[in-house]
Amino acid sequence: MAKKSKKFQDAAKKVESAKAYSVEEAIALVKEIDFAKFDATVEVAYRLGIDTRKNDQQIRGAVVLPNGTGKTQRVLVFAKGEKAKEALAAGADYAGDTDLVQKIQGGWFDFDVIVATPDMMGEVGRLGRVLGPKGLMPNPKTGTVTMDVTKAIEEIKAGKVTYRAEKAGIIHVPIGKVSFDDEKLLENFRTIHDTIVKAKPATAKGQYVKNISVTTTFGPGVKVDAHSL
Protein backbone atom coordinates (compact mmCIF):
# COMPACT_ATOMS: atom_id res chain seq x y z
CA MET A 1 0.00 0.00 0.00
CA ALA A 2 1.35 3.43 -0.94
CA LYS A 3 2.40 5.61 1.96
CA LYS A 4 0.02 8.48 2.63
CA SER A 5 1.49 11.98 2.54
CA LYS A 6 1.72 14.11 5.69
CA LYS A 7 -0.91 16.47 4.25
CA PHE A 8 -3.29 13.55 3.73
CA GLN A 9 -2.65 12.23 7.24
CA ASP A 10 -3.26 15.69 8.74
CA ALA A 11 -6.52 15.99 6.78
CA ALA A 12 -7.62 12.50 7.79
CA LYS A 13 -7.21 13.38 11.49
CA LYS A 14 -10.09 15.84 11.12
CA VAL A 15 -12.46 13.09 9.95
CA GLU A 16 -14.18 10.76 12.43
CA SER A 17 -13.84 7.49 10.53
CA ALA A 18 -16.71 5.76 12.33
CA LYS A 19 -19.15 8.66 11.91
CA ALA A 20 -21.67 9.08 9.09
CA TYR A 21 -21.99 12.83 8.63
CA SER A 22 -25.05 14.65 7.36
CA VAL A 23 -24.64 15.57 3.70
CA GLU A 24 -24.28 19.25 4.62
CA GLU A 25 -21.55 18.48 7.19
CA ALA A 26 -19.75 16.12 4.79
CA ILE A 27 -19.59 18.67 1.95
CA ALA A 28 -18.35 21.41 4.27
CA LEU A 29 -15.74 19.07 5.77
CA VAL A 30 -14.25 17.77 2.50
CA LYS A 31 -13.88 21.36 1.30
CA GLU A 32 -12.24 22.38 4.57
CA ILE A 33 -9.67 19.56 4.54
CA ASP A 34 -8.87 19.72 0.83
CA PHE A 35 -5.17 20.48 0.35
CA ALA A 36 -4.76 20.40 -3.43
CA LYS A 37 -3.05 23.38 -5.06
CA PHE A 38 -5.70 23.42 -7.79
CA ASP A 39 -9.50 23.47 -7.92
CA ALA A 40 -10.02 19.84 -7.00
CA THR A 41 -12.94 17.70 -8.11
CA VAL A 42 -15.50 16.66 -5.50
CA GLU A 43 -16.64 13.06 -6.03
CA VAL A 44 -19.20 10.79 -4.41
CA ALA A 45 -18.86 7.04 -4.10
CA TYR A 46 -21.66 4.53 -3.53
CA ARG A 47 -21.29 0.92 -2.41
CA LEU A 48 -24.44 -0.89 -3.46
CA GLY A 49 -25.91 -4.25 -2.48
CA ILE A 50 -26.07 -5.61 -6.01
CA ASP A 51 -24.54 -8.54 -7.86
CA THR A 52 -23.08 -7.09 -11.05
CA ARG A 53 -22.45 -10.61 -12.37
CA LYS A 54 -26.18 -10.77 -13.06
CA ASN A 55 -27.33 -8.94 -16.18
CA ASP A 56 -30.43 -7.60 -14.47
CA GLN A 57 -28.39 -6.03 -11.67
CA GLN A 58 -25.94 -4.05 -13.77
CA ILE A 59 -26.43 -0.34 -13.23
CA ARG A 60 -25.36 2.15 -15.88
CA GLY A 61 -26.71 5.47 -17.05
CA ALA A 62 -26.26 9.22 -17.23
CA VAL A 63 -27.74 12.34 -15.69
CA VAL A 64 -27.34 16.08 -16.24
CA LEU A 65 -26.22 17.80 -13.05
CA PRO A 66 -28.18 21.03 -12.41
CA ASN A 67 -25.00 22.97 -11.68
CA GLY A 68 -22.61 21.19 -14.05
CA THR A 69 -19.28 19.64 -13.10
CA GLY A 70 -17.03 22.68 -13.37
CA LYS A 71 -15.25 21.07 -16.29
CA THR A 72 -15.82 21.73 -19.98
CA GLN A 73 -15.92 18.38 -21.75
CA ARG A 74 -14.28 17.99 -25.15
CA VAL A 75 -16.78 16.12 -27.32
CA LEU A 76 -15.93 13.97 -30.33
CA VAL A 77 -18.78 12.87 -32.58
CA PHE A 78 -18.63 9.98 -35.02
CA ALA A 79 -21.08 10.90 -37.79
CA LYS A 80 -21.25 11.29 -41.54
CA GLY A 81 -22.29 14.12 -43.86
CA GLU A 82 -25.05 16.37 -42.56
CA LYS A 83 -24.97 14.79 -39.09
CA ALA A 84 -21.28 15.66 -38.76
CA LYS A 85 -22.06 19.26 -39.78
CA GLU A 86 -24.94 19.33 -37.26
CA ALA A 87 -22.59 18.11 -34.53
CA LEU A 88 -20.07 20.86 -35.18
CA ALA A 89 -22.83 23.47 -35.26
CA ALA A 90 -24.08 22.18 -31.88
CA GLY A 91 -20.67 22.67 -30.28
CA ALA A 92 -18.81 19.40 -30.86
CA ASP A 93 -15.05 19.83 -30.70
CA TYR A 94 -14.48 17.19 -33.38
CA ALA A 95 -16.77 15.40 -35.85
CA GLY A 96 -16.04 12.92 -38.60
CA ASP A 97 -16.01 9.25 -39.49
CA THR A 98 -13.19 7.00 -40.73
CA ASP A 99 -10.62 9.80 -40.50
CA LEU A 100 -11.16 10.04 -36.74
CA VAL A 101 -11.15 6.24 -36.36
CA GLN A 102 -7.69 6.15 -37.97
CA LYS A 103 -6.49 9.06 -35.85
CA ILE A 104 -7.49 7.28 -32.61
CA GLN A 105 -5.90 4.05 -33.84
CA GLY A 106 -2.73 6.10 -34.14
CA GLY A 107 -2.86 7.02 -30.45
CA TRP A 108 -4.75 10.33 -30.41
CA PHE A 109 -7.03 10.93 -27.40
CA ASP A 110 -7.50 14.69 -27.20
CA PHE A 111 -11.17 14.42 -26.11
CA ASP A 112 -13.27 13.48 -23.07
CA VAL A 113 -16.54 12.07 -24.40
CA ILE A 114 -17.57 10.29 -27.61
CA VAL A 115 -20.99 10.46 -29.23
CA ALA A 116 -21.83 8.29 -32.26
CA THR A 117 -24.75 7.93 -34.61
CA PRO A 118 -26.01 4.31 -34.80
CA ASP A 119 -24.80 3.86 -38.38
CA MET A 120 -21.23 4.58 -37.22
CA MET A 121 -21.07 1.92 -34.52
CA GLY A 122 -19.69 -0.67 -36.91
CA GLU A 123 -16.65 1.57 -37.45
CA VAL A 124 -16.43 2.60 -33.79
CA GLY A 125 -16.56 -1.04 -32.73
CA ARG A 126 -13.09 -1.50 -34.22
CA LEU A 127 -11.83 0.80 -31.47
CA GLY A 128 -13.33 -1.25 -28.64
CA ARG A 129 -9.98 -2.46 -27.34
CA VAL A 130 -8.63 1.06 -26.91
CA LEU A 131 -11.83 2.92 -25.98
CA GLY A 132 -13.31 0.29 -23.66
CA PRO A 133 -10.58 0.33 -20.98
CA LYS A 134 -10.72 4.15 -20.92
CA GLY A 135 -14.50 4.19 -20.46
CA LEU A 136 -14.93 6.07 -23.73
CA MET A 137 -17.03 3.63 -25.73
CA PRO A 138 -20.38 5.15 -26.77
CA ASN A 139 -23.41 3.39 -25.31
CA PRO A 140 -27.18 3.81 -25.85
CA LYS A 141 -27.75 3.59 -22.07
CA THR A 142 -25.77 6.79 -21.54
CA GLY A 143 -27.32 8.58 -24.48
CA THR A 144 -24.09 8.62 -26.47
CA VAL A 145 -25.35 6.45 -29.34
CA THR A 146 -28.07 8.56 -30.93
CA MET A 147 -29.22 10.31 -34.07
CA ASP A 148 -30.05 13.39 -31.98
CA VAL A 149 -26.45 14.55 -31.78
CA THR A 150 -27.46 18.12 -30.94
CA LYS A 151 -29.27 17.07 -27.76
CA ALA A 152 -26.42 14.74 -26.76
CA ILE A 153 -23.80 17.47 -27.18
CA GLU A 154 -25.86 20.11 -25.36
CA GLU A 155 -26.40 17.79 -22.38
CA ILE A 156 -22.72 16.87 -22.16
CA LYS A 157 -21.64 20.50 -22.33
CA ALA A 158 -24.26 21.39 -19.69
CA GLY A 159 -22.78 18.94 -17.17
CA LYS A 160 -23.94 15.44 -18.01
CA VAL A 161 -22.14 12.72 -16.06
CA THR A 162 -22.21 8.97 -16.56
CA TYR A 163 -22.25 6.34 -13.84
CA ARG A 164 -21.59 2.63 -13.87
CA ALA A 165 -21.43 0.04 -11.11
CA GLU A 166 -18.05 -1.70 -10.97
CA LYS A 167 -17.64 -5.39 -10.09
CA ALA A 168 -17.95 -4.81 -6.35
CA GLY A 169 -21.05 -2.65 -6.77
CA ILE A 170 -19.10 0.61 -6.43
CA ILE A 171 -20.14 3.75 -8.32
CA HIS A 172 -17.96 6.89 -8.52
CA VAL A 173 -19.45 10.15 -9.81
CA PRO A 174 -18.07 13.72 -9.83
CA ILE A 175 -20.46 16.38 -8.46
CA GLY A 176 -18.42 19.54 -9.00
CA LYS A 177 -15.37 21.43 -7.79
CA VAL A 178 -14.15 22.59 -4.39
CA SER A 179 -14.77 26.17 -5.58
CA PHE A 180 -18.52 25.47 -5.92
CA ASP A 181 -20.87 26.88 -3.29
CA ASP A 182 -22.01 24.25 -0.80
CA GLU A 183 -25.59 24.58 -2.06
CA LYS A 184 -24.58 23.82 -5.65
CA LEU A 185 -22.65 20.72 -4.57
CA LEU A 186 -25.58 19.66 -2.41
CA GLU A 187 -28.05 20.03 -5.29
CA ASN A 188 -25.80 18.01 -7.61
CA PHE A 189 -25.32 15.36 -4.90
CA ARG A 190 -29.07 14.98 -4.38
CA THR A 191 -29.62 14.71 -8.13
CA ILE A 192 -27.13 11.83 -8.29
CA HIS A 193 -28.61 10.20 -5.20
CA ASP A 194 -32.17 10.29 -6.53
CA THR A 195 -30.98 8.85 -9.84
CA ILE A 196 -29.11 5.95 -8.24
CA VAL A 197 -31.94 5.15 -5.83
CA LYS A 198 -34.41 5.01 -8.75
CA ALA A 199 -32.02 2.71 -10.63
CA LYS A 200 -32.35 -0.04 -7.99
CA PRO A 201 -32.81 -3.38 -9.78
CA ALA A 202 -36.05 -5.17 -8.92
CA THR A 203 -34.07 -8.36 -8.23
CA ALA A 204 -31.62 -6.77 -5.75
CA LYS A 205 -31.91 -8.35 -2.30
CA GLY A 206 -31.27 -6.85 1.11
CA GLN A 207 -29.90 -3.36 1.74
CA TYR A 208 -29.41 -1.49 -1.53
CA VAL A 209 -27.35 1.57 -0.51
CA LYS A 210 -24.74 0.16 1.84
CA ASN A 211 -22.33 3.07 2.05
CA ILE A 212 -21.91 6.59 0.67
CA SER A 213 -18.82 8.75 0.91
CA VAL A 214 -17.66 12.05 -0.52
CA THR A 215 -14.08 13.06 -1.21
CA THR A 216 -11.88 15.44 -3.18
CA THR A 217 -9.18 14.56 -5.70
CA PHE A 218 -6.44 13.89 -3.13
CA GLY A 219 -8.34 14.13 0.15
CA PRO A 220 -9.68 11.44 2.52
CA GLY A 221 -13.21 10.18 2.20
CA VAL A 222 -16.03 11.30 4.50
CA LYS A 223 -18.94 8.95 5.17
CA VAL A 224 -22.40 10.36 4.46
CA ASP A 225 -25.63 9.46 6.27
CA ALA A 226 -27.99 8.39 3.45
CA HIS A 227 -31.01 9.55 5.49
CA SER A 228 -29.76 13.14 5.25
CA LEU A 229 -30.17 13.04 1.47
mmCIF file of C-alpha atoms in Angstrom, residues 28-198:
data_model
loop_
_atom_site.group_PDB
_atom_site.id
_atom_site.type_symbol
_atom_site.label_atom_id
_atom_site.label_comp_id
_atom_site.label_asym_id
_atom_site.label_seq_id
_atom_site.Cartn_x
_atom_site.Cartn_y
_atom_site.Cartn_z
ATOM 1 C CA ALA A 28 -18.349 21.414 4.269
ATOM 2 C CA LEU A 29 -15.739 19.073 5.771
ATOM 3 C CA VAL A 30 -14.253 17.774 2.496
ATOM 4 C CA LYS A 31 -13.876 21.363 1.297
ATOM 5 C CA GLU A 32 -12.242 22.381 4.574
ATOM 6 C CA ILE A 33 -9.672 19.564 4.545
ATOM 7 C CA ASP A 34 -8.867 19.721 0.825
ATOM 8 C CA PHE A 35 -5.174 20.482 0.347
ATOM 9 C CA ALA A 36 -4.762 20.399 -3.431
ATOM 10 C CA LYS A 37 -3.055 23.377 -5.058
ATOM 11 C CA PHE A 38 -5.701 23.422 -7.787
ATOM 12 C CA ASP A 39 -9.505 23.469 -7.923
ATOM 13 C CA ALA A 40 -10.015 19.836 -6.998
ATOM 14 C CA THR A 41 -12.943 17.703 -8.105
ATOM 15 C CA VAL A 42 -15.502 16.660 -5.496
ATOM 16 C CA GLU A 43 -16.636 13.063 -6.028
ATOM 17 C CA VAL A 44 -19.201 10.795 -4.411
ATOM 18 C CA ALA A 45 -18.859 7.036 -4.103
ATOM 19 C CA TYR A 46 -21.658 4.529 -3.530
ATOM 20 C CA ARG A 47 -21.291 0.918 -2.407
ATOM 21 C CA LEU A 48 -24.436 -0.891 -3.460
ATOM 22 C CA GLY A 49 -25.908 -4.246 -2.478
ATOM 23 C CA ILE A 50 -26.073 -5.614 -6.008
ATOM 24 C CA ASP A 51 -24.542 -8.542 -7.858
ATOM 25 C CA THR A 52 -23.079 -7.090 -11.052
ATOM 26 C CA ARG A 53 -22.449 -10.606 -12.373
ATOM 27 C CA LYS A 54 -26.185 -10.769 -13.057
ATOM 28 C CA ASN A 55 -27.326 -8.936 -16.181
ATOM 29 C CA ASP A 56 -30.433 -7.603 -14.472
ATOM 30 C CA GLN A 57 -28.391 -6.034 -11.670
ATOM 31 C CA GLN A 58 -25.943 -4.047 -13.773
ATOM 32 C CA ILE A 59 -26.430 -0.337 -13.234
ATOM 33 C CA ARG A 60 -25.363 2.151 -15.876
ATOM 34 C CA GLY A 61 -26.710 5.468 -17.055
ATOM 35 C CA ALA A 62 -26.256 9.216 -17.227
ATOM 36 C CA VAL A 63 -27.742 12.338 -15.688
ATOM 37 C CA VAL A 64 -27.344 16.079 -16.243
ATOM 38 C CA LEU A 65 -26.216 17.805 -13.052
ATOM 39 C CA PRO A 66 -28.179 21.026 -12.408
ATOM 40 C CA ASN A 67 -24.996 22.966 -11.675
ATOM 41 C CA GLY A 68 -22.608 21.194 -14.052
ATOM 42 C CA THR A 69 -19.282 19.640 -13.096
ATOM 43 C CA GLY A 70 -17.028 22.676 -13.372
ATOM 44 C CA LYS A 71 -15.246 21.066 -16.294
ATOM 45 C CA THR A 72 -15.820 21.734 -19.982
ATOM 46 C CA GLN A 73 -15.921 18.378 -21.745
ATOM 47 C CA ARG A 74 -14.282 17.988 -25.153
ATOM 48 C CA VAL A 75 -16.783 16.122 -27.316
ATOM 49 C CA LEU A 76 -15.928 13.972 -30.329
ATOM 50 C CA VAL A 77 -18.783 12.868 -32.584
ATOM 51 C CA PHE A 78 -18.629 9.983 -35.024
ATOM 52 C CA ALA A 79 -21.076 10.904 -37.786
ATOM 53 C CA LYS A 80 -21.255 11.290 -41.535
ATOM 54 C CA GLY A 81 -22.286 14.116 -43.856
ATOM 55 C CA GLU A 82 -25.047 16.374 -42.561
ATOM 56 C CA LYS A 83 -24.969 14.795 -39.092
ATOM 57 C CA ALA A 84 -21.278 15.663 -38.764
ATOM 58 C CA LYS A 85 -22.062 19.255 -39.776
ATOM 59 C CA GLU A 86 -24.945 19.328 -37.262
ATOM 60 C CA ALA A 87 -22.595 18.113 -34.529
ATOM 61 C CA LEU A 88 -20.067 20.857 -35.180
ATOM 62 C CA ALA A 89 -22.830 23.470 -35.257
ATOM 63 C CA ALA A 90 -24.080 22.176 -31.884
ATOM 64 C CA GLY A 91 -20.667 22.665 -30.277
ATOM 65 C CA ALA A 92 -18.808 19.401 -30.857
ATOM 66 C CA ASP A 93 -15.046 19.832 -30.700
ATOM 67 C CA TYR A 94 -14.483 17.185 -33.381
ATOM 68 C CA ALA A 95 -16.768 15.403 -35.847
ATOM 69 C CA GLY A 96 -16.042 12.916 -38.602
ATOM 70 C CA ASP A 97 -16.011 9.246 -39.493
ATOM 71 C CA THR A 98 -13.188 6.996 -40.729
ATOM 72 C CA ASP A 99 -10.620 9.798 -40.497
ATOM 73 C CA LEU A 100 -11.159 10.038 -36.739
ATOM 74 C CA VAL A 101 -11.146 6.238 -36.356
ATOM 75 C CA GLN A 102 -7.692 6.147 -37.966
ATOM 76 C CA LYS A 103 -6.493 9.057 -35.847
ATOM 77 C CA ILE A 104 -7.492 7.278 -32.612
ATOM 78 C CA GLN A 105 -5.905 4.047 -33.835
ATOM 79 C CA GLY A 106 -2.726 6.101 -34.140
ATOM 80 C CA GLY A 107 -2.863 7.020 -30.449
ATOM 81 C CA TRP A 108 -4.752 10.335 -30.411
ATOM 82 C CA PHE A 109 -7.026 10.930 -27.404
ATOM 83 C CA ASP A 110 -7.504 14.692 -27.198
ATOM 84 C CA PHE A 111 -11.168 14.422 -26.110
ATOM 85 C CA ASP A 112 -13.265 13.478 -23.073
ATOM 86 C CA VAL A 113 -16.543 12.067 -24.405
ATOM 87 C CA ILE A 114 -17.566 10.289 -27.605
ATOM 88 C CA VAL A 115 -20.991 10.458 -29.227
ATOM 89 C CA ALA A 116 -21.829 8.294 -32.258
ATOM 90 C CA THR A 117 -24.749 7.932 -34.612
ATOM 91 C CA PRO A 118 -26.011 4.311 -34.798
ATOM 92 C CA ASP A 119 -24.800 3.857 -38.377
ATOM 93 C CA MET A 120 -21.231 4.584 -37.224
ATOM 94 C CA MET A 121 -21.073 1.925 -34.516
ATOM 95 C CA GLY A 122 -19.689 -0.672 -36.914
ATOM 96 C CA GLU A 123 -16.652 1.566 -37.450
ATOM 97 C CA VAL A 124 -16.435 2.602 -33.791
ATOM 98 C CA GLY A 125 -16.556 -1.038 -32.726
ATOM 99 C CA ARG A 126 -13.089 -1.502 -34.223
ATOM 100 C CA LEU A 127 -11.833 0.803 -31.474
ATOM 101 C CA GLY A 128 -13.331 -1.249 -28.638
ATOM 102 C CA ARG A 129 -9.982 -2.461 -27.336
ATOM 103 C CA VAL A 130 -8.628 1.061 -26.906
ATOM 104 C CA LEU A 131 -11.829 2.921 -25.982
ATOM 105 C CA GLY A 132 -13.315 0.285 -23.662
ATOM 106 C CA PRO A 133 -10.582 0.325 -20.977
ATOM 107 C CA LYS A 134 -10.718 4.148 -20.919
ATOM 108 C CA GLY A 135 -14.499 4.185 -20.460
ATOM 109 C CA LEU A 136 -14.929 6.074 -23.728
ATOM 110 C CA MET A 137 -17.028 3.626 -25.733
ATOM 111 C CA PRO A 138 -20.380 5.152 -26.773
ATOM 112 C CA ASN A 139 -23.412 3.391 -25.315
ATOM 113 C CA PRO A 140 -27.181 3.812 -25.852
ATOM 114 C CA LYS A 141 -27.749 3.590 -22.069
ATOM 115 C CA THR A 142 -25.771 6.787 -21.538
ATOM 116 C CA GLY A 143 -27.323 8.578 -24.485
ATOM 117 C CA THR A 144 -24.092 8.623 -26.475
ATOM 118 C CA VAL A 145 -25.353 6.445 -29.338
ATOM 119 C CA THR A 146 -28.074 8.556 -30.926
ATOM 120 C CA MET A 147 -29.225 10.306 -34.069
ATOM 121 C CA ASP A 148 -30.051 13.388 -31.985
ATOM 122 C CA VAL A 149 -26.447 14.550 -31.783
ATOM 123 C CA THR A 150 -27.462 18.124 -30.942
ATOM 124 C CA LYS A 151 -29.272 17.066 -27.762
ATOM 125 C CA ALA A 152 -26.425 14.743 -26.758
ATOM 126 C CA ILE A 153 -23.801 17.472 -27.179
ATOM 127 C CA GLU A 154 -25.856 20.111 -25.362
ATOM 128 C CA GLU A 155 -26.405 17.793 -22.379
ATOM 129 C CA ILE A 156 -22.718 16.866 -22.159
ATOM 130 C CA LYS A 157 -21.643 20.502 -22.334
ATOM 131 C CA ALA A 158 -24.255 21.387 -19.687
ATOM 132 C CA GLY A 159 -22.781 18.941 -17.167
ATOM 133 C CA LYS A 160 -23.935 15.444 -18.007
ATOM 134 C CA VAL A 161 -22.141 12.716 -16.061
ATOM 135 C CA THR A 162 -22.211 8.968 -16.560
ATOM 136 C CA TYR A 163 -22.252 6.339 -13.844
ATOM 137 C CA ARG A 164 -21.595 2.625 -13.870
ATOM 138 C CA ALA A 165 -21.428 0.040 -11.108
ATOM 139 C CA GLU A 166 -18.050 -1.701 -10.969
ATOM 140 C CA LYS A 167 -17.644 -5.392 -10.086
ATOM 141 C CA ALA A 168 -17.946 -4.815 -6.345
ATOM 142 C CA GLY A 169 -21.053 -2.651 -6.770
ATOM 143 C CA ILE A 170 -19.101 0.613 -6.433
ATOM 144 C CA ILE A 171 -20.139 3.754 -8.317
ATOM 145 C CA HIS A 172 -17.956 6.888 -8.523
ATOM 146 C CA VAL A 173 -19.452 10.148 -9.809
ATOM 147 C CA PRO A 174 -18.071 13.723 -9.835
ATOM 148 C CA ILE A 175 -20.459 16.378 -8.459
ATOM 149 C CA GLY A 176 -18.423 19.541 -9.003
ATOM 150 C CA LYS A 177 -15.375 21.433 -7.791
ATOM 151 C CA VAL A 178 -14.149 22.595 -4.387
ATOM 152 C CA SER A 179 -14.771 26.174 -5.577
ATOM 153 C CA PHE A 180 -18.524 25.469 -5.915
ATOM 154 C CA ASP A 181 -20.870 26.876 -3.290
ATOM 155 C CA ASP A 182 -22.013 24.252 -0.797
ATOM 156 C CA GLU A 183 -25.594 24.576 -2.059
ATOM 157 C CA LYS A 184 -24.578 23.820 -5.654
ATOM 158 C CA LEU A 185 -22.653 20.719 -4.574
ATOM 159 C CA LEU A 186 -25.584 19.664 -2.411
ATOM 160 C CA GLU A 187 -28.054 20.035 -5.291
ATOM 161 C CA ASN A 188 -25.804 18.011 -7.609
ATOM 162 C CA PHE A 189 -25.320 15.364 -4.897
ATOM 163 C CA ARG A 190 -29.068 14.977 -4.382
ATOM 164 C CA THR A 191 -29.624 14.711 -8.133
ATOM 165 C CA ILE A 192 -27.126 11.830 -8.295
ATOM 166 C CA HIS A 193 -28.610 10.201 -5.201
ATOM 167 C CA ASP A 194 -32.175 10.295 -6.529
ATOM 168 C CA THR A 195 -30.981 8.847 -9.844
ATOM 169 C CA ILE A 196 -29.109 5.948 -8.242
ATOM 170 C CA VAL A 197 -31.943 5.153 -5.832
ATOM 171 C CA LYS A 198 -34.413 5.009 -8.753
#
